[in-house]
Amino acid sequence: MKKETVIETFEEQKMSVAKYQLTSDLFAGKVFEDLEAAQELCRILMQNDRIILRSVRTQYVIQNLENHSVVLDIFAEEQQGNLIDIEIQMYREKAPFKRSRYYQSSIDMSILEKGKPYHTLPDVTIIYLTKEDFIGERKGFYNIDRKSGGQEVTMCLENGFHEKYYNLEYPVDDMRINELLHYFQHSEPFYKTENFPRIVERVSYLKTKKEGVALMCEITDRIRREGREEGRIIGKVEDILELLEELGKIPQWIATRIGQETDPEQLRKWHKCAAKASDMAEFEALFSRL
């Protein structure tokens, strides 16, 4: 039996990693753990080129021992202390607005120390990126403001919480955002742009460089074998759906049932099935027996 050469193995690994796009929270997490790449992302989506980030964390876990914990896809802090949470959700969920509400409350609870006054809370912006326009107004961008409306005056309620919803279904007025969101769907490693060169550089590193490709393969293999490491939500719904996307079109009844499941043990079993199955038909057979 012929043994594969190092070059052949590397080429196979590159082909495996090439399928990842920035719409995958797994791949996006590795791209945007880089501070400069995350800063480009925040500047474009916030439409503010003056943003300077102090730090960024991806797949950031806010543990809640008594209630539901959350995992933030991209969690960044500006130099002045304001916080930006960017969530990448490529599957349809039942209550995205309530999810934003819970995420915002979880962030606030995690940062407001006991005895501190409420006015010390920093501004928090949640940016939600979805595949479809779930709001339904045929727009690519929605900026949600809380307002008090009367017959004579309408005023903004400045509570420091901001919501921005982008989708990949419709374009927006800003050409840089359109270019970035298009790149999210294709993520070519040799793409040329002046608007987000560091993001492209990170994508290229993870898709074409030996060290980056090996890193992505190792992460993918570990998730397939073991699920998330200790301390994270085992069998995370997004991970299961991401694995199923590799196998083919996800039947709606499966996506709905997985999305509604809260039992970690059941999610762990489904995650193992998704990692084990060679195609969607095999997964459906395994899924129906659990």
Short mmCIF file of C-alpha atoms in Angstrom, two decimals:
data_model
loop_
_atom_site.label_atom_id
_atom_site.label_comp_id
_atom_site.label_asym_id
_atom_site.label_seq_id
_atom_site.Cartn_x
_atom_site.Cartn_y
_atom_site.Cartn_z
CA MET A 1 0.00 0.00 0.00
CA LYS A 2 1.44 3.34 -1.06
CA LYS A 3 2.13 5.73 1.79
CA GLU A 4 0.99 9.31 1.29
CA THR A 5 3.73 11.91 0.98
CA VAL A 6 3.86 15.01 3.16
CA ILE A 7 2.78 17.11 0.17
CA GLU A 8 -0.19 14.86 -0.57
CA THR A 9 -1.29 14.96 3.07
CA PHE A 10 -1.01 18.76 3.18
CA GLU A 11 -3.03 19.13 -0.03
CA GLU A 12 -5.78 16.92 1.39
CA GLN A 13 -5.81 18.99 4.57
CA LYS A 14 -6.08 22.21 2.56
CA MET A 15 -9.03 20.78 0.64
CA SER A 16 -10.70 19.92 3.95
CA VAL A 17 -10.18 23.41 5.37
CA ALA A 18 -11.10 25.18 2.10
CA LYS A 19 -14.81 24.54 2.69
CA TYR A 20 -14.88 26.77 5.77
CA GLN A 21 -16.31 30.26 5.33
CA LEU A 22 -16.64 33.10 7.83
CA THR A 23 -20.30 32.16 8.22
CA SER A 24 -19.00 29.25 10.33
CA ASP A 25 -18.59 30.37 13.94
CA LEU A 26 -15.79 27.81 14.29
CA PHE A 27 -13.75 29.35 11.46
CA ALA A 28 -14.73 32.93 12.30
CA GLY A 29 -13.58 32.36 15.88
CA LYS A 30 -10.05 31.54 14.72
CA VAL A 31 -9.96 34.47 12.26
CA PHE A 32 -11.27 37.09 14.68
CA GLU A 33 -9.31 36.05 17.75
CA ASP A 34 -6.72 38.27 16.05
CA LEU A 35 -7.16 41.79 17.47
CA GLU A 36 -6.46 43.64 14.20
CA ALA A 37 -8.90 41.47 12.23
CA ALA A 38 -11.56 41.93 14.90
CA GLN A 39 -10.99 45.69 14.83
CA GLU A 40 -11.54 45.78 11.06
CA LEU A 41 -14.77 43.82 11.54
CA CYS A 42 -16.06 46.11 14.30
CA ARG A 43 -15.17 49.30 12.44
CA ILE A 44 -17.06 48.22 9.33
CA LEU A 45 -20.16 46.79 11.03
CA MET A 46 -20.32 49.67 13.53
CA GLN A 47 -19.65 52.15 10.67
CA ASN A 48 -17.06 53.88 12.81
CA ASP A 49 -13.40 53.96 11.72
CA ARG A 50 -12.32 55.50 15.03
CA ILE A 51 -12.95 52.31 17.01
CA ILE A 52 -9.83 50.99 18.71
CA LEU A 53 -10.11 47.64 20.44
CA ARG A 54 -8.40 46.86 23.71
CA SER A 55 -9.12 43.12 23.63
CA VAL A 56 -11.16 40.44 21.89
CA ARG A 57 -12.31 36.95 22.87
CA THR A 58 -14.01 34.39 20.65
CA GLN A 59 -16.37 31.66 21.87
CA TYR A 60 -16.38 33.53 25.16
CA VAL A 61 -18.30 31.69 27.88
CA ILE A 62 -20.33 33.56 30.50
CA GLN A 63 -21.04 30.91 33.12
CA ASN A 64 -24.27 31.05 35.08
CA LEU A 65 -24.40 28.37 37.75
CA GLU A 66 -28.13 28.77 38.43
CA ASN A 67 -29.48 29.64 34.98
CA HIS A 68 -28.65 29.32 31.29
CA SER A 69 -25.01 30.05 30.41
CA VAL A 70 -24.12 31.77 27.12
CA VAL A 71 -21.30 31.52 24.60
CA LEU A 72 -20.52 34.77 22.76
CA ASP A 73 -19.11 34.27 19.25
CA ILE A 74 -16.95 37.42 19.14
CA PHE A 75 -16.72 39.60 22.26
CA ALA A 76 -14.65 42.78 21.96
CA GLU A 77 -13.83 45.66 24.30
CA GLU A 78 -13.05 49.15 23.05
CA GLN A 79 -10.33 51.24 24.65
CA GLN A 80 -12.88 53.40 26.45
CA GLY A 81 -14.58 50.28 27.86
CA ASN A 82 -17.61 49.90 25.60
CA LEU A 83 -18.40 46.30 24.61
CA ILE A 84 -19.32 44.74 21.26
CA ASP A 85 -20.80 41.26 20.89
CA ILE A 86 -21.02 39.88 17.33
CA GLU A 87 -23.20 36.79 16.88
CA ILE A 88 -23.09 34.72 13.67
CA GLN A 89 -26.30 32.69 13.28
CA MET A 90 -26.72 30.95 9.94
CA TYR A 91 -29.69 28.80 10.91
CA ARG A 92 -33.22 30.00 11.67
CA GLU A 93 -34.12 30.20 15.34
CA LYS A 94 -37.45 30.87 17.00
CA ALA A 95 -36.75 33.97 19.10
CA PRO A 96 -33.67 35.97 18.01
CA PHE A 97 -34.83 39.15 19.76
CA LYS A 98 -35.21 37.32 23.05
CA ARG A 99 -31.80 35.78 22.56
CA SER A 100 -30.33 39.29 22.18
CA ARG A 101 -32.19 40.36 25.31
CA TYR A 102 -30.78 37.46 27.33
CA TYR A 103 -27.25 37.94 26.00
CA GLN A 104 -27.32 41.61 26.91
CA SER A 105 -28.54 40.86 30.43
CA SER A 106 -25.88 38.16 30.84
CA ILE A 107 -23.15 40.60 29.78
CA ASP A 108 -24.42 43.24 32.19
CA MET A 109 -24.61 40.78 35.09
CA SER A 110 -21.06 39.60 34.41
CA ILE A 111 -19.47 43.06 34.46
CA LEU A 112 -21.40 45.08 37.07
CA GLU A 113 -19.63 44.47 40.36
CA LYS A 114 -21.54 44.39 43.62
CA GLY A 115 -22.06 47.88 45.01
CA LYS A 116 -21.30 49.65 41.74
CA PRO A 117 -23.92 52.18 40.51
CA TYR A 118 -25.81 51.49 37.29
CA HIS A 119 -24.37 54.52 35.52
CA THR A 120 -20.96 52.80 35.47
CA LEU A 121 -22.26 50.18 33.03
CA PRO A 122 -20.50 50.58 29.67
CA ASP A 123 -22.40 50.74 26.40
CA VAL A 124 -23.09 47.29 24.95
CA THR A 125 -23.73 46.72 21.24
CA ILE A 126 -25.00 43.36 20.00
CA ILE A 127 -24.53 42.80 16.26
CA TYR A 128 -26.53 39.90 14.93
CA LEU A 129 -25.56 38.44 11.54
CA THR A 130 -28.09 36.04 9.99
CA LYS A 131 -28.47 34.24 6.70
CA GLU A 132 -32.03 35.43 6.03
CA ASP A 133 -33.97 38.62 6.67
CA PHE A 134 -36.01 37.24 9.57
CA ILE A 135 -37.43 40.69 10.35
CA GLY A 136 -39.07 40.69 6.94
CA GLU A 137 -38.80 44.29 5.71
CA ARG A 138 -36.57 43.33 2.74
CA LYS A 139 -33.58 45.21 4.11
CA GLY A 140 -30.04 44.06 4.79
CA PHE A 141 -29.59 46.12 7.96
CA TYR A 142 -31.75 47.11 10.92
CA ASN A 143 -30.63 49.46 13.68
CA ILE A 144 -32.92 49.05 16.69
CA ASP A 145 -33.49 52.11 18.89
CA ARG A 146 -35.61 52.31 21.99
CA LYS A 147 -37.82 55.37 21.70
CA SER A 148 -40.57 57.05 23.64
CA GLY A 149 -43.30 58.12 21.21
CA GLY A 150 -45.91 60.78 21.78
CA GLN A 151 -48.11 62.93 19.62
CA GLU A 152 -45.73 65.88 19.75
CA VAL A 153 -42.25 64.48 20.38
CA THR A 154 -40.24 61.30 19.96
CA MET A 155 -37.13 60.87 22.06
CA CYS A 156 -34.44 58.18 22.18
CA LEU A 157 -34.05 56.36 25.48
CA GLU A 158 -30.29 56.34 26.08
CA ASN A 159 -29.82 53.19 28.13
CA GLY A 160 -26.48 52.27 26.55
CA PHE A 161 -27.75 49.13 24.81
CA HIS A 162 -27.65 49.00 21.02
CA GLU A 163 -28.86 46.31 18.61
CA LYS A 164 -27.80 45.98 14.98
CA TYR A 165 -29.13 43.22 12.73
CA TYR A 166 -27.45 42.33 9.43
CA ASN A 167 -28.47 39.60 7.01
CA LEU A 168 -26.95 38.07 3.89
CA GLU A 169 -30.19 38.13 1.92
CA TYR A 170 -30.35 41.83 1.03
CA PRO A 171 -27.71 44.51 0.37
CA VAL A 172 -27.18 47.62 2.50
CA ASP A 173 -26.37 51.21 1.57
CA ASP A 174 -22.74 50.98 2.72
CA MET A 175 -20.48 49.45 0.04
CA ARG A 176 -17.84 48.35 2.54
CA ILE A 177 -20.41 46.38 4.51
CA ASN A 178 -21.73 44.79 1.31
CA GLU A 179 -18.22 43.73 0.36
CA LEU A 180 -17.51 42.33 3.82
CA LEU A 181 -20.77 40.35 3.99
CA HIS A 182 -20.15 38.97 0.51
CA TYR A 183 -16.71 37.89 1.70
CA PHE A 184 -18.27 36.17 4.70
CA GLN A 185 -20.04 33.82 2.30
CA HIS A 186 -17.04 32.99 0.08
CA SER A 187 -13.89 33.79 2.11
CA GLU A 188 -11.37 33.38 -0.71
CA PRO A 189 -7.81 33.24 0.70
CA PHE A 190 -6.31 35.32 -2.15
CA TYR A 191 -8.97 38.02 -2.26
CA LYS A 192 -7.73 41.59 -2.80
CA THR A 193 -9.24 44.48 -0.86
CA GLU A 194 -8.22 47.72 0.83
CA ASN A 195 -11.19 47.63 3.21
CA PHE A 196 -10.31 44.62 5.38
CA PRO A 197 -6.82 43.34 4.45
CA ARG A 198 -6.09 41.83 7.87
CA ILE A 199 -9.24 39.68 7.75
CA VAL A 200 -8.17 38.31 4.36
CA GLU A 201 -4.66 37.73 5.69
CA ARG A 202 -6.03 35.66 8.57
CA VAL A 203 -8.28 33.65 6.22
CA SER A 204 -5.32 33.02 3.93
CA TYR A 205 -3.17 31.88 6.86
CA LEU A 206 -5.76 29.37 8.06
CA LYS A 207 -6.56 28.06 4.58
CA THR A 208 -3.16 27.97 2.84
CA LYS A 209 -0.29 28.08 5.33
CA LYS A 210 0.94 24.82 6.82
CA GLU A 211 0.63 25.95 10.44
CA GLY A 212 -2.83 27.48 9.93
CA VAL A 213 -4.19 24.48 8.04
CA ALA A 214 -2.86 22.12 10.70
CA LEU A 215 -4.49 24.24 13.41
CA MET A 216 -7.90 24.12 11.70
CA CYS A 217 -7.65 20.37 11.10
CA GLU A 218 -6.69 19.75 14.72
CA ILE A 219 -9.60 21.84 15.99
CA THR A 220 -12.08 20.15 13.66
CA ASP A 221 -10.86 16.68 14.61
CA ARG A 222 -11.04 17.47 18.31
CA ILE A 223 -14.62 18.71 18.01
CA ARG A 224 -15.58 15.62 16.05
CA ARG A 225 -13.97 13.30 18.59
CA GLU A 226 -14.75 14.94 21.88
CA GLY A 227 -17.11 17.89 21.44
CA ARG A 228 -16.22 21.05 23.29
CA GLU A 229 -13.57 20.89 26.02
CA GLU A 230 -14.49 21.00 29.72
CA GLY A 231 -16.14 24.25 30.80
CA ARG A 232 -18.01 24.84 27.55
CA ILE A 233 -21.53 23.82 26.66
CA ILE A 234 -21.17 20.20 25.57
CA GLY A 235 -23.08 19.39 22.42
CA LYS A 236 -23.69 23.04 21.58
CA VAL A 237 -26.58 23.29 19.13
CA GLU A 238 -24.56 25.38 16.67
CA ASP A 239 -21.82 22.74 16.53
CA ILE A 240 -24.30 19.99 15.66
CA LEU A 241 -25.91 22.04 12.91
CA GLU A 242 -22.50 23.05 11.56
CA LEU A 243 -21.47 19.40 11.29
CA LEU A 244 -24.78 18.56 9.59
CA GLU A 245 -24.24 21.31 7.02
CA GLU A 246 -21.17 19.39 5.88
CA LEU A 247 -23.35 16.30 5.32
CA GLY A 248 -25.99 18.06 3.21
CA LYS A 249 -29.32 19.82 3.57
CA ILE A 250 -30.68 19.66 7.12
CA PRO A 251 -34.35 18.54 7.28
CA GLN A 252 -36.42 21.16 9.06
CA TRP A 253 -37.83 18.69 11.58
CA ILE A 254 -34.31 17.78 12.69
CA ALA A 255 -33.16 21.42 12.93
CA THR A 256 -36.28 22.32 14.93
CA ARG A 257 -35.93 19.43 17.36
CA ILE A 258 -32.24 20.07 17.94
CA GLY A 259 -32.89 23.80 18.38
CA GLN A 260 -35.49 23.14 21.09
CA GLU A 261 -33.46 20.54 23.02
CA THR A 262 -31.92 21.62 26.33
CA ASP A 263 -30.73 18.31 27.79
CA PRO A 264 -26.88 18.27 27.56
CA GLU A 265 -26.75 14.46 27.48
CA GLN A 266 -29.13 14.27 24.51
CA LEU A 267 -27.20 16.99 22.67
CA ARG A 268 -23.96 15.11 23.33
CA LYS A 269 -25.42 11.97 21.74
CA TRP A 270 -26.58 13.87 18.65
CA HIS A 271 -23.20 15.58 18.35
CA LYS A 272 -21.49 12.17 18.30
CA CYS A 273 -23.95 10.97 15.64
CA ALA A 274 -23.24 14.01 13.45
CA ALA A 275 -19.49 13.47 13.76
CA LYS A 276 -19.83 9.76 12.99
CA ALA A 277 -22.26 9.91 10.05
CA SER A 278 -20.95 9.90 6.49
CA ASP A 279 -24.08 11.50 4.99
CA MET A 280 -27.43 12.96 6.02
CA ALA A 281 -29.31 9.69 5.47
CA GLU A 282 -27.03 7.90 7.91
CA PHE A 283 -27.45 10.67 10.47
CA GLU A 284 -31.27 10.53 10.16
CA ALA A 285 -31.14 6.79 10.82
CA LEU A 286 -28.94 7.27 13.90
CA PHE A 287 -30.96 10.29 15.05
CA SER A 288 -34.28 8.42 14.90
CA ARG A 289 -32.94 5.66 17.15
CA LEU A 290 -31.92 8.01 19.99
#
